[in-house]
Amino acid sequence: MATEATEIRGPGHRVKRVEDDRFIRGKGNYVDDIKLPEMLHMAILRSPLAHAKINSIDTSKAAAVPGVVAVVTGDLMAQHNLAWMPTLSYDTQAVLATDKVRFQGQEVAAVIAEDPYVAKDALELIEVDYEPLEAIVTPQRALEPDAPVIRDDKEGQAGNAIYHWEAGDKEATDKAFGEADVVVSIDTFYPRCHPAPLETCGCVADINPATGQATIYMTSQAPHAIRTVFALVTGLPEEKIRIVSPDLGGGFGNKVPVYPGYVVATAASLLLGRPVKWIEDRSENLISTGFARDYHMHGELALKNDGTMLGLRTSLLSDNGAFYADAQPTKFKAGLFHIVTGSYDFKAAHVVADGAYTNKAPGGVAYRCSFRVTEASYLIERLVQNAAYELAMDPAQLRLKNFIRADQFPYASATGFVYDSGDYHGAMNLALEKIGYDELLKEQKEARAQGKLYGIGMASFTEVVGAGPHKDYDILGLKMNDGAELRIHPTGKAILKISCQTQGQGHETTFAQIVAGELGIQPEDIKVMHGDTDNTPYGLGTYASRSTPTSGAATAMVARKIRDKARKIAAHLLEVSEEDLEFQGDRFFVKGAPDRAKTIQDVAFAAYTNFPDGMEPGLEGVSYYDPPNLTFPFGTYVVAVEVDPDTGQWEVRRMVAVDDCGVRINPMIVEGQIHGGLTEGYGIAAMQLITFDDGGNCVGSNFMDYLLPTSWETPKFETFATVTPSPHHPIGAKGVGESATVGSPAAYVNAVIDALQHLGIRNIDMPVTSSKVWDAVQAARAGETG
Ligand code: CDP
């Protein structure tokens, strides 16, 4: 007989992350920890040039090195029809170069050896005869008529243009601009940056020559999708391919694409009949794997003198590198088109997006964002800030005046998407209250009177996550739906298998909390499994904050299915009808007689020992979730900075963040996600830049050049929440993983510009380094005196 109900630590509880136990004890199991009998090691030779014809490759000296088992070139791959592979955007990408190299760091050949150091040393003995070609390092140059065609391998590819997309209503937007009192415009560049996960990419490919079974341990954020792509590329039967993504040391979008290293290692294992391990080093990861951003943006905002926003016009040019490999839904420029209008009630908007090939590594990964939302969010928030200066209005008031109101949701945007819910006024008002905005304005006035450069910046962002409804969202035709499978054991403990792939987000804790909330089993009694295609339900993986809105929803749905069956068993045990039962916490009880109850553990035991006649025994199920819409988390960030006029250095004085991701499953984990995102946003705003010289040489191939903020530089964050549940998500949760990286860079930059705006400075492209600030101040002062 059940006694008093216990408190279940479901959604809303700050449950400690179960996965940390193994991580902080050094007991995690990463790909490089996997060691198989007879395992060989692979190293990749990469192109030193950004654009060159390959005349010949001589591998004889490398092949003769003791310990070298094989040297693989593009020609060998071509014999197996594997020299090229499809990308996630219906383009093709060279696995090992055969005709030309198209970016510095491109894969040219691979050495397979008994020892990783032998493999690496032997690379130096491969002789490649390159014939250099003009390197194209900007999309503007790429689109000039006389630019050499980078992708001359593609039939019918006359130039370097990849795509042209438009959204919104051009005519209505032109009309809105015709009615404007003021038009504010900005040209800005969101630089190429790298997600830089601490663990680089790699795999161990193990193909059993006797059974044909391929087991590939891989650093992948999307193991199921990768397995399908592998089956299509290699022709191996899908049931013979098992992708296992064990613990991942961060992904942030970098581990979504299929990399040539995975394919070559798999082909090598197939040919040699032994397991082959490939692990990138840091420079390889920074030079050649999925970059993000690299967006040249032009925006125009039409307003009335009273600050009413009328229309938005934008055009964006993306530098995609040599192969178009974005993991991007096929029907439209997802993310960008969804939220380019930000949190504002625009009647009209028109957005044009073009992409070009250049001689750089493929980019465009969803680095802690849903496709291109980060760029869009940055553009609109920079425009709004500049509009406030133009109209001499307070930037907070300008935003509050134009926000979509809470009673307008669901809200159809000017680009044709429906925002599910929001309370932008609530989030901004809380942020202003928490930072003490009026007081801060006074402080700023006093500081300025003393000649200090003191700025206050803000950004109000809307994110779009949880792709997505099957009608509109697919990658390579695979619908973006996800699953969850739940089994309750006889003793009332459970195992949950999820389709998404954790990379440090804490899914083993939060997904167990979702089940706990639905079924009353404590989270520590639920084991969460992921990252093994043989043992988890199908799904498109974890990126763009989609896990909670998709696989998290499937988890709630399957738990509810099981609860329905549990109710029948409880009714049988209590000899009442199902309708007479209520469920609360961890038990079913008879309405009006709470001491006549059966706990979920009683029911689970009965599911295997004492179930009603005619009922199938057991307590388990699987659900797939096809969301009716995306979810739209949002928030407001306010930053105060002081700029040193003598050095150009800027320091964050205050940083207040208000985030709304609907119901928080685990507030502690959400805060951790936000802290991570705010840090990355700060890094992008202040210091992170991958750039290229005129020859296409990548500058930023190590952590001395590509700067990650450490705890020393990172500002102190003051984080707060509002809660606006998503109306369609089973537990009202929206994703949060990406929001802070999306929203915060504009707040930091707006703060620096605010400190300098009285000098007429309206833009400094990121990263806003001290030298750029100093240059801008000197130029402005020279202008003043000149
Ligand atoms: O797809 P990804 O896991 O990167 O992003 P997410 O779905 O936004 O979740 C990030 C982490 O925050 C996961 O552990 C989620 O379960 C957790 N989360 C939460 O506790 N409450 C929310 N409303 C959203 C996410």
mmCIF file of C-alpha atoms in Angstrom, residues 188-191 378 681 684-686 688-689 745-746 749 763-769 772:
data_model
loop_
_atom_site.group_PDB
_atom_site.id
_atom_site.type_symbol
_atom_site.label_atom_id
_atom_site.label_comp_id
_atom_site.label_asym_id
_atom_site.label_seq_id
_atom_site.Cartn_x
_atom_site.Cartn_y
_atom_site.Cartn_z
ATOM 1 C CA THR A 188 28.367 45.512 -41.466
ATOM 2 C CA PHE A 189 30.309 42.295 -41.546
ATOM 3 C CA TYR A 190 29.794 39.390 -39.186
ATOM 4 C CA PRO A 191 33.214 37.751 -39.332
ATOM 5 C CA TYR A 378 22.895 41.243 -34.899
ATOM 6 C CA GLY A 681 28.886 36.049 -27.551
ATOM 7 C CA ILE A 684 32.799 36.971 -30.838
ATOM 8 C CA ALA A 685 32.141 40.631 -30.037
ATOM 9 C CA ALA A 686 35.550 41.248 -28.533
ATOM 10 C CA GLN A 688 37.373 35.959 -32.086
ATOM 11 C CA LEU A 689 38.317 36.187 -35.729
ATOM 12 C CA PRO A 745 27.103 40.132 -29.429
ATOM 13 C CA ALA A 746 24.860 43.035 -30.494
ATOM 14 C CA VAL A 749 28.849 46.160 -29.642
ATOM 15 C CA ASN A 763 29.765 51.082 -36.550
ATOM 16 C CA ILE A 764 32.874 49.055 -35.828
ATOM 17 C CA ASP A 765 32.834 45.572 -37.273
ATOM 18 C CA MET A 766 33.364 42.659 -34.912
ATOM 19 C CA PRO A 767 35.575 41.691 -33.279
ATOM 20 C CA VAL A 768 35.643 45.113 -31.683
ATOM 21 C CA THR A 769 39.304 45.062 -30.736
ATOM 22 C CA LYS A 772 39.886 49.176 -34.075
#
